[in-house]
Short mmCIF file of C-alpha atoms in Angstrom, two decimals:
data_model
loop_
_atom_site.label_atom_id
_atom_site.label_comp_id
_atom_site.label_asym_id
_atom_site.label_seq_id
_atom_site.Cartn_x
_atom_site.Cartn_y
_atom_site.Cartn_z
CA MET A 278 0.00 0.00 0.00
CA ALA A 279 2.35 2.69 -1.11
CA GLU A 280 2.71 5.16 -3.92
CA ALA A 281 5.43 5.75 -6.47
CA PRO A 282 7.78 8.66 -5.93
CA PRO A 283 6.57 11.97 -7.33
CA PRO A 284 8.14 13.14 -10.58
CA CYS A 285 11.49 14.84 -10.06
CA ARG A 286 10.84 18.41 -9.05
CA GLY A 287 14.35 19.54 -8.34
CA GLN A 288 16.15 19.51 -5.04
CA ASP A 289 14.70 17.66 -2.08
CA PRO A 290 12.88 19.77 0.52
CA SER A 291 15.18 21.17 3.19
CA VAL A 292 14.89 20.30 6.88
CA ALA A 293 13.19 23.65 7.45
CA ALA A 294 10.71 23.02 4.63
CA LEU A 295 9.83 19.59 5.97
CA LEU A 296 9.29 20.92 9.49
CA ALA A 297 7.21 23.86 8.30
CA VAL A 298 4.32 21.62 7.23
CA ARG A 299 4.54 19.14 10.12
CA PRO A 300 3.24 21.01 13.17
CA ALA A 301 3.88 18.18 15.63
CA LEU A 302 7.63 18.31 14.88
CA SER A 303 10.01 21.10 15.87
CA MET A 304 13.77 21.58 16.10
CA HIS A 305 15.17 22.88 19.40
CA ALA A 306 18.71 24.17 19.71
CA MET A 307 19.46 21.98 22.75
CA ASP A 308 16.96 19.11 22.55
CA GLY A 309 17.12 18.60 18.81
CA LEU A 310 14.12 17.18 16.99
CA VAL A 311 11.02 17.14 19.19
CA LEU A 312 7.72 15.35 18.56
CA GLU A 313 4.92 17.12 20.40
CA ASP A 314 6.88 17.96 23.58
CA VAL A 315 9.17 14.93 23.66
CA PRO A 316 12.80 15.11 22.45
CA LEU A 317 13.27 12.14 20.16
CA ASN A 318 16.88 11.77 21.30
CA ALA A 319 15.55 10.95 24.78
CA ILE A 320 13.63 8.02 23.35
CA ALA A 321 16.63 6.85 21.31
CA ASP A 322 18.88 7.16 24.39
CA ALA A 323 16.53 4.98 26.42
CA LEU A 324 15.57 2.36 23.83
CA GLY A 325 18.15 2.46 21.08
CA THR A 326 17.25 2.34 17.41
CA PRO A 327 15.45 1.51 15.21
CA THR A 328 12.33 2.60 17.11
CA TRP A 329 8.88 3.60 15.91
CA VAL A 330 7.25 6.63 17.53
CA MET A 331 3.56 7.55 17.18
CA SER A 332 2.03 10.89 18.14
CA ALA A 333 -1.32 10.55 19.91
CA GLY A 334 -1.88 14.29 19.59
CA THR A 335 -1.49 14.15 15.82
CA LEU A 336 -3.99 11.30 15.56
CA ARG A 337 -6.54 13.32 17.53
CA THR A 338 -5.91 16.56 15.65
CA ARG A 339 -6.27 14.95 12.25
CA TYR A 340 -9.37 12.98 13.23
CA ARG A 341 -11.05 16.15 14.52
CA HIS A 342 -10.08 18.04 11.35
CA LEU A 343 -11.62 15.30 9.21
CA ALA A 344 -14.79 15.09 11.29
CA ALA A 345 -15.21 18.88 11.30
CA ALA A 346 -14.91 19.03 7.50
CA PHE A 347 -17.91 16.73 7.15
CA ARG A 348 -19.93 18.42 9.89
CA ALA A 349 -19.54 21.68 8.01
CA THR A 350 -21.50 20.20 5.09
CA GLY A 351 -24.40 19.41 7.39
CA GLN A 352 -24.16 15.76 6.41
CA ALA A 353 -23.60 13.11 9.09
CA VAL A 354 -20.77 10.74 8.15
CA SER A 355 -19.44 7.71 10.03
CA ILE A 356 -15.63 7.49 10.08
CA HIS A 357 -14.21 3.97 10.04
CA PHE A 358 -10.42 3.89 10.44
CA ALA A 359 -8.73 1.48 7.99
CA VAL A 360 -7.03 -0.84 10.46
CA LYS A 361 -4.64 -2.15 7.80
CA ALA A 362 -2.84 1.21 7.93
CA ASN A 363 -1.81 0.77 11.58
CA ASP A 364 -3.27 -1.94 13.78
CA HIS A 365 -1.59 -1.19 17.12
CA LEU A 366 -4.06 -1.33 20.00
CA ALA A 367 -2.90 2.04 21.36
CA VAL A 368 -3.49 3.72 17.99
CA LEU A 369 -6.93 2.12 17.69
CA ARG A 370 -7.80 3.11 21.27
CA VAL A 371 -6.89 6.77 20.67
CA LEU A 372 -9.08 6.89 17.58
CA ALA A 373 -11.89 4.93 19.24
CA ALA A 374 -11.98 7.54 22.01
CA GLU A 375 -12.55 10.17 19.32
CA GLY A 376 -15.54 8.24 18.01
CA ALA A 377 -13.94 6.30 15.16
CA GLY A 378 -15.23 2.97 14.00
CA ALA A 379 -13.08 0.51 12.07
CA ASP A 380 -12.74 -0.88 8.57
CA VAL A 381 -11.19 -4.36 8.79
CA VAL A 382 -10.03 -6.81 6.13
CA SER A 383 -9.38 -9.95 8.18
CA GLY A 384 -10.60 -11.85 11.20
CA GLY A 385 -7.45 -10.80 13.02
CA GLU A 386 -8.16 -7.13 12.40
CA LEU A 387 -11.73 -7.63 13.58
CA ARG A 388 -10.52 -9.04 16.87
CA ARG A 389 -7.89 -6.30 17.22
CA ALA A 390 -10.42 -3.54 16.68
CA MET A 391 -12.77 -5.01 19.27
CA ALA A 392 -9.89 -5.57 21.72
CA ALA A 393 -9.10 -1.86 21.39
CA GLY A 394 -12.64 -0.97 22.43
CA ILE A 395 -14.34 -0.44 19.07
CA PRO A 396 -17.76 -2.14 19.24
CA ALA A 397 -18.78 -4.51 16.46
CA GLY A 398 -21.65 -2.18 15.63
CA ARG A 399 -19.09 0.38 14.40
CA ILE A 400 -17.03 -2.07 12.32
CA VAL A 401 -17.31 -2.84 8.60
CA PHE A 402 -15.60 -5.88 7.06
CA SER A 403 -14.05 -5.44 3.60
CA GLY A 404 -11.78 -7.66 1.51
CA VAL A 405 -12.00 -9.99 -1.48
CA GLY A 406 -11.28 -13.27 0.29
CA LYS A 407 -13.23 -13.62 3.54
CA THR A 408 -13.17 -17.18 4.81
CA VAL A 409 -16.11 -19.08 6.27
CA VAL A 410 -14.56 -18.76 9.72
CA GLU A 411 -14.19 -14.99 9.29
CA MET A 412 -17.78 -14.67 8.12
CA GLN A 413 -18.99 -16.65 11.11
CA ALA A 414 -16.99 -14.50 13.51
CA ALA A 415 -18.30 -11.27 11.99
CA LEU A 416 -21.92 -12.41 12.15
CA ARG A 417 -21.66 -13.75 15.69
CA VAL A 418 -20.36 -10.46 17.11
CA GLY A 419 -23.02 -8.41 15.33
CA ILE A 420 -20.87 -6.56 12.84
CA ALA A 421 -22.34 -3.38 11.35
CA GLN A 422 -21.76 -4.31 7.72
CA ILE A 423 -20.02 -6.80 5.46
CA ASN A 424 -18.80 -5.30 2.20
CA VAL A 425 -19.33 -8.12 -0.29
CA GLU A 426 -16.96 -8.02 -3.27
CA SER A 427 -18.28 -10.73 -5.61
CA ALA A 428 -21.34 -12.78 -6.53
CA GLU A 429 -19.51 -15.85 -5.31
CA GLU A 430 -18.87 -14.31 -1.90
CA LEU A 431 -22.52 -13.31 -1.65
CA GLU A 432 -23.68 -16.90 -2.22
CA LEU A 433 -21.21 -18.22 0.36
CA LEU A 434 -22.24 -15.62 2.92
CA SER A 435 -25.89 -16.60 2.44
CA ILE A 436 -25.04 -20.21 3.24
CA VAL A 437 -23.00 -19.22 6.30
CA ALA A 438 -25.67 -16.85 7.61
CA GLN A 439 -28.39 -19.49 7.25
CA ALA A 440 -26.29 -22.04 9.11
CA GLU A 441 -25.71 -19.53 11.89
CA GLY A 442 -29.38 -18.59 12.05
CA LEU A 443 -28.39 -14.96 11.57
CA GLU A 444 -28.91 -12.20 9.04
CA ALA A 445 -25.92 -10.61 7.30
CA PRO A 446 -26.07 -6.83 6.77
CA VAL A 447 -24.50 -6.46 3.33
CA ALA A 448 -23.20 -3.61 1.20
CA LEU A 449 -22.10 -4.51 -2.30
CA ARG A 450 -18.67 -3.10 -3.04
CA ILE A 451 -18.80 -1.71 -6.55
CA ASN A 452 -15.86 -1.42 -8.94
CA PRO A 453 -16.67 1.75 -10.91
CA ASP A 454 -13.79 1.35 -13.40
CA VAL A 455 -12.44 4.80 -12.49
CA ASP A 456 -8.73 5.61 -12.61
CA ALA A 457 -7.69 7.16 -9.29
CA GLY A 458 -4.51 8.53 -10.85
CA THR A 459 -2.28 6.84 -8.30
CA HIS A 460 0.32 4.03 -8.30
CA ALA A 461 -0.85 0.90 -10.14
CA LYS A 462 -0.33 -1.25 -7.07
CA ILE A 463 -2.66 0.80 -4.89
CA THR A 464 -5.44 1.58 -7.31
CA THR A 465 -8.52 -0.52 -6.56
CA GLY A 466 -11.30 0.89 -8.73
CA LEU A 467 -10.27 -0.22 -12.23
CA ALA A 468 -11.88 -3.10 -14.10
CA THR A 469 -8.50 -4.85 -14.12
CA ASN A 470 -8.26 -4.78 -10.29
CA LYS A 471 -9.35 -7.73 -8.17
CA PHE A 472 -11.61 -5.59 -6.01
CA GLY A 473 -15.35 -5.15 -6.15
CA ILE A 474 -18.31 -6.09 -8.32
CA PRO A 475 -18.33 -4.97 -11.96
CA TYR A 476 -20.38 -1.80 -12.29
CA ASN A 477 -22.62 -3.20 -15.01
CA ARG A 478 -23.65 -6.16 -12.84
CA ALA A 479 -24.37 -4.23 -9.66
CA VAL A 480 -28.13 -3.63 -10.03
CA GLU A 481 -28.96 -7.24 -10.89
CA LEU A 482 -26.75 -8.57 -8.09
CA TYR A 483 -28.32 -6.19 -5.56
CA ALA A 484 -31.76 -7.46 -6.56
CA HIS A 485 -30.49 -11.02 -6.24
CA ALA A 486 -29.06 -10.27 -2.80
CA ALA A 487 -32.48 -9.10 -1.65
CA SER A 488 -33.89 -12.52 -2.55
CA LEU A 489 -31.24 -14.58 -0.77
CA PRO A 490 -31.96 -16.11 2.65
CA GLY A 491 -29.78 -14.75 5.44
CA ILE A 492 -28.85 -11.63 3.46
CA ARG A 493 -30.09 -8.11 4.20
CA PRO A 494 -28.77 -5.66 1.61
CA VAL A 495 -28.28 -2.26 3.23
CA GLY A 496 -26.42 -0.33 0.56
CA LEU A 497 -23.34 0.10 -1.59
CA ALA A 498 -19.62 0.55 -0.96
CA MET A 499 -16.83 1.90 -3.13
CA HIS A 500 -13.07 2.40 -2.69
CA ILE A 501 -11.02 3.44 -5.72
CA GLY A 502 -7.47 3.51 -4.36
CA SER A 503 -4.98 5.05 -1.99
CA GLN A 504 -2.83 8.21 -1.83
CA ILE A 505 -5.36 10.22 -3.87
CA VAL A 506 -4.82 13.98 -3.81
CA ARG A 507 -7.07 15.08 -6.69
CA MET A 508 -10.84 15.20 -6.24
CA GLN A 509 -11.90 14.51 -9.83
CA PRO A 510 -11.56 10.71 -9.51
CA TYR A 511 -13.69 10.80 -6.37
CA ARG A 512 -16.35 12.96 -8.03
CA THR A 513 -16.49 10.68 -11.06
CA ALA A 514 -16.77 7.55 -8.93
CA TYR A 515 -19.41 9.03 -6.61
CA ALA A 516 -21.50 10.21 -9.55
CA ARG A 517 -21.51 6.63 -10.83
CA LEU A 518 -22.45 5.43 -7.35
CA ALA A 519 -25.38 7.86 -7.26
CA ALA A 520 -26.63 6.55 -10.61
CA LEU A 521 -26.67 3.03 -9.16
CA VAL A 522 -28.71 4.18 -6.18
CA HIS A 523 -31.37 5.58 -8.51
CA ALA A 524 -31.37 2.41 -10.63
CA ILE A 525 -31.69 0.12 -7.60
CA ARG A 526 -34.45 2.19 -6.04
CA ALA A 527 -36.29 2.09 -9.35
CA ARG A 528 -36.57 -1.66 -8.71
CA GLY A 529 -38.39 -0.91 -5.46
CA LEU A 530 -35.35 -1.84 -3.34
CA LYS A 531 -33.97 0.11 -0.38
CA VAL A 532 -30.50 1.65 -0.32
CA ASP A 533 -29.83 3.02 3.15
CA VAL A 534 -26.01 3.14 3.35
CA LEU A 535 -23.29 4.46 1.07
CA ASP A 536 -19.73 3.57 2.12
CA CYS A 537 -17.51 6.02 0.22
CA GLY A 538 -14.19 4.33 0.98
CA GLY A 539 -10.95 6.10 1.82
CA GLY A 540 -7.70 6.80 0.03
CA LEU A 541 -7.18 10.50 0.81
CA GLY A 542 -3.49 11.21 0.27
CA ILE A 543 -0.84 12.99 2.32
CA SER A 544 2.28 14.98 1.45
CA TYR A 545 5.42 12.88 1.76
CA ARG A 546 7.70 15.15 -0.23
CA ASP A 547 6.13 18.30 -1.65
CA GLU A 548 2.80 17.02 -2.96
CA THR A 549 -0.39 18.90 -2.17
CA GLU A 550 -2.06 16.96 0.63
CA GLY A 551 -5.60 15.74 0.05
CA ALA A 552 -7.97 18.17 1.77
CA PRO A 553 -10.78 16.76 3.95
CA GLU A 554 -12.89 19.80 3.04
CA ALA A 555 -12.58 18.97 -0.65
CA LEU A 556 -13.46 15.31 -0.07
CA ALA A 557 -16.44 16.28 2.09
CA ALA A 558 -17.62 18.66 -0.63
CA ALA A 559 -17.31 15.98 -3.32
CA ILE A 560 -19.32 13.50 -1.26
CA HIS A 561 -21.92 16.09 -0.33
CA THR A 562 -22.32 17.28 -3.92
CA GLU A 563 -22.63 13.85 -5.52
CA LEU A 564 -24.29 11.84 -2.74
CA GLY A 565 -25.67 14.28 -0.18
CA GLY A 566 -29.18 14.44 -1.62
CA LEU A 567 -29.84 10.70 -1.68
CA ASP A 568 -31.14 10.37 1.90
CA THR A 569 -28.64 7.70 2.89
CA HIS A 570 -26.26 7.21 5.80
CA LEU A 571 -22.74 8.00 4.60
CA ALA A 572 -19.46 6.43 5.74
CA ILE A 573 -15.76 6.83 4.91
CA GLU A 574 -12.72 4.63 5.54
CA PRO A 575 -9.60 6.81 6.03
CA GLY A 576 -6.30 5.21 6.98
CA ARG A 577 -3.13 6.86 5.67
CA TRP A 578 -4.49 10.42 6.03
CA LEU A 579 -5.12 9.91 9.75
CA ALA A 580 -2.10 7.83 10.74
CA GLY A 581 0.68 8.53 8.23
CA PRO A 582 1.89 11.92 9.53
CA ALA A 583 1.54 10.73 13.14
CA GLY A 584 4.53 8.38 13.02
CA VAL A 585 8.31 8.50 12.61
CA LEU A 586 10.99 5.82 12.53
CA LEU A 587 14.16 6.60 14.49
CA SER A 588 17.40 5.19 13.15
CA THR A 589 21.18 5.58 13.54
CA VAL A 590 23.87 5.84 10.89
CA ILE A 591 26.00 2.70 11.32
CA LEU A 592 28.69 3.90 8.97
CA ARG A 593 29.45 6.25 6.13
CA LYS A 594 30.69 4.25 3.16
CA ARG A 595 32.65 5.93 0.41
CA GLY A 596 31.14 5.47 -3.06
CA TYR A 597 32.96 4.95 -6.31
CA ASP A 598 35.04 7.94 -7.41
CA GLY A 599 32.79 10.88 -8.12
CA MET A 600 29.68 9.14 -6.77
CA PRO A 601 27.78 9.98 -3.57
CA PRO A 602 28.67 8.11 -0.39
CA PHE A 603 26.35 5.60 1.26
CA LEU A 604 24.83 6.28 4.68
CA VAL A 605 24.11 2.84 6.10
CA LEU A 606 21.33 2.98 8.70
CA ASP A 607 20.45 0.44 11.36
CA ALA A 608 16.85 0.50 10.09
CA ALA A 609 16.20 -1.58 6.99
CA MET A 610 13.64 -2.75 4.47
CA ASN A 611 12.33 -5.29 6.97
CA ASP A 612 11.37 -2.34 9.21
CA LEU A 613 10.04 0.12 6.62
CA MET A 614 9.22 -1.73 3.39
CA ARG A 615 7.63 1.08 1.41
CA PRO A 616 10.76 2.61 -0.17
CA SER A 617 12.16 -0.72 -1.38
CA LEU A 618 8.79 -2.02 -2.57
CA TYR A 619 7.53 1.09 -4.32
CA ASP A 620 10.38 3.63 -4.38
CA ALA A 621 8.29 5.60 -1.89
CA TRP A 622 9.83 8.86 -0.66
CA HIS A 623 10.09 9.65 3.08
CA GLY A 624 11.59 12.79 4.55
CA ILE A 625 14.76 12.23 6.61
CA ILE A 626 15.73 14.68 9.37
CA PRO A 627 18.72 14.48 11.75
CA LEU A 628 17.78 14.40 15.42
CA ALA A 629 20.59 16.75 16.47
CA ALA A 630 20.09 20.46 15.75
CA ALA A 631 23.76 20.98 14.90
CA THR A 632 23.69 18.11 12.40
CA ALA A 633 20.45 19.39 10.85
CA ALA A 634 22.22 22.72 10.18
CA ALA A 635 25.29 21.11 8.56
CA LYS A 636 26.19 21.69 4.92
CA GLU A 637 24.02 19.69 2.54
CA GLU A 638 25.34 16.98 0.24
CA GLN A 639 24.03 14.20 -1.94
CA VAL A 640 24.05 10.71 -0.41
CA HIS A 641 22.52 7.29 -0.88
CA VAL A 642 20.61 6.22 2.26
CA VAL A 643 20.48 2.44 2.65
CA GLY A 644 19.93 -0.28 5.21
CA PRO A 645 22.08 -3.26 6.23
CA VAL A 646 19.86 -6.04 4.83
CA CYS A 647 21.46 -8.25 2.18
CA GLU A 648 19.37 -6.93 -0.71
CA SER A 649 20.21 -4.23 -3.25
CA GLY A 650 16.63 -3.03 -2.84
CA ASP A 651 17.25 -2.21 0.83
CA THR A 652 17.35 1.52 0.29
CA PHE A 653 15.60 4.59 1.67
CA GLY A 654 16.67 6.90 -1.12
CA HIS A 655 19.26 7.42 -3.84
CA ASP A 656 20.84 10.82 -4.47
CA ARG A 657 19.13 12.37 -1.48
CA THR A 658 20.07 15.93 -0.50
CA LEU A 659 20.72 15.81 3.26
CA PRO A 660 22.88 17.56 5.85
CA HIS A 661 26.33 15.98 6.17
CA MET A 662 26.25 13.07 8.62
CA GLU A 663 28.87 10.75 10.03
CA ALA A 664 28.55 7.38 11.77
CA GLY A 665 26.55 7.68 14.98
CA ALA A 666 24.23 10.41 13.71
CA ARG A 667 20.58 9.72 14.43
CA VAL A 668 17.75 10.44 12.01
CA ALA A 669 13.97 10.36 11.90
CA LEU A 670 12.24 8.99 8.83
CA LEU A 671 9.00 10.93 8.53
CA ASP A 672 5.38 10.05 7.83
CA CYS A 673 5.74 6.39 8.79
CA GLY A 674 2.56 6.07 10.84
CA ALA A 675 0.68 4.25 8.09
CA TYR A 676 1.91 1.08 6.38
CA GLY A 677 5.11 1.22 8.41
CA MET A 678 5.39 -1.04 11.44
CA VAL A 679 2.32 -2.97 10.37
CA MET A 680 4.21 -4.23 7.29
CA SER A 681 7.45 -5.05 9.11
CA SER A 682 9.06 -8.49 9.01
CA THR A 683 11.97 -10.27 10.64
CA TYR A 684 13.85 -10.86 7.39
CA ASN A 685 17.59 -11.49 7.90
CA ALA A 686 16.70 -12.57 11.47
CA ARG A 687 16.24 -8.94 12.46
CA PRO A 688 13.97 -8.53 15.51
CA LEU A 689 10.97 -6.24 15.26
CA ALA A 690 11.73 -2.71 16.43
CA ALA A 691 10.37 -1.16 19.63
CA GLN A 692 7.27 1.05 19.45
CA VAL A 693 6.54 4.20 21.47
CA MET A 694 3.61 6.59 21.77
CA VAL A 695 4.02 10.23 22.78
CA ASP A 696 1.23 12.42 24.10
CA GLY A 697 2.21 15.97 24.99
CA SER A 698 5.26 15.69 27.24
CA ARG A 699 4.60 12.03 28.09
CA TRP A 700 5.87 8.97 26.32
CA ALA A 701 5.53 5.25 26.86
CA VAL A 702 6.70 2.03 25.25
CA ILE A 703 3.70 0.43 23.57
CA ARG A 704 5.59 -2.61 22.26
CA GLU A 705 8.93 -3.82 23.57
CA ARG A 706 11.73 -4.51 21.14
CA GLN A 707 11.65 -8.15 20.12
CA THR A 708 14.60 -10.19 21.35
CA VAL A 709 16.69 -12.35 19.07
CA GLU A 710 15.66 -15.42 21.06
CA GLU A 711 12.00 -14.64 20.43
CA LEU A 712 12.65 -15.06 16.71
CA TRP A 713 12.87 -18.84 17.11
CA ALA A 714 10.80 -19.31 20.26
CA ALA A 715 7.97 -20.92 18.28
CA ASP A 716 10.25 -23.03 16.08
CA SER A 717 10.43 -26.79 16.53
CA ILE A 718 12.68 -29.44 14.98
CA PRO A 719 11.02 -32.75 14.04
CA GLN A 720 12.38 -35.78 15.86
CA TRP A 721 13.11 -37.50 12.57
CA VAL A 722 15.47 -34.73 11.41
CA ASN A 723 19.08 -35.87 11.62
CA GLN A 724 20.50 -33.77 14.43
CA THR A 725 24.06 -35.03 14.14
CA LEU A 726 26.31 -32.02 14.18
CA LEU A 727 29.80 -31.61 12.85
CA PRO A 728 32.50 -31.96 15.49
CA SER A 729 33.69 -28.76 17.04
CA GLY A 730 35.90 -26.94 14.60
CA GLY A 731 34.63 -29.00 11.66
CA GLY A 732 34.30 -27.44 8.27
CA LEU A 733 33.18 -28.13 4.76
#
């Protein structure tokens, strides 16, 4: 779930430019880089690096901004946080306290959301491959809505609901065949994508759903992609959704809910961030007069700017003659996968004020994993740094820790949450021993070892 780098627009933003549009971050002469009121060096001193840090204040501020934008239209909208963006219980609890529901795509996410205090009645279940067990779990807890993505899934859900003696509240997720103008791997509303029901089959399938035992069709859902910063794709998709509502109601069927999806983009480099006010206006204009309950599923826009990844320069490696040097960090692609998977761009800021003010140079920023793709940026313009310098990789609160792995036998990094001047560890750093704690060796495996000092 990540976007391609923006087209080259000249030199990378400076430290000052990056800080200017990130109000939770500031640079203090003595304390260095501060998130809310917590010096990030204090966290690195206590826990080491790499370490993830989430800002509770940023989560609240952005949620309230989003909610206010929709209130201003006079249209009530339910906000369901996309748990796939960041599934930590502390993150979910902060958003739940603000009134957020959840959009989940697995049985595990359903259980996580409920464990964080989000009631099943505020949870919608999306995804193209729900299993029978996941369907059963969702029905048994009284989930608000299941977003069905195919005719085949609808038939299976009918069977499961009948066996459970329950009724499944269903929204059909429609694929409008609209280009969101984003990276091919995170667009979800084209006919070539695996997601959703083909637009031209939606009316007939909705009518069929109304005839199925155990199925209660409540409305329609749509999600066209992620990291969207232009409103035209939304407006086009929502206009198509409105046309479906009219066509379905012409059959004498009820449409009570419209789930408008998520995908609102943020500014990683120097893009124009997606504006909640513009999204609210697009939804209100295209769908506001249909007398339905509206819902959205934001993820990245809420959580992305709330998180940073702290890392330390292990060494400065000289490049070939005339080529930039390599800054090798102790964070790697197993921690933050987005740059290596999608060439995604993340701002990088030194934690020390003096380092942040150093003369700029071009460098390659890489990790220590044994893959050429383990890189955070080629030809990046950054202040001069030597081994031991600490940095923060910005805007890592969405699709960061949640996508981490233990590749190269690298333990998962520690996680911290800050709130004003307070901070707390919300997940301890994994130990090396924990990497194999669940491993077992079958008795029939030959366990004869080479004698001490033996070789090939």
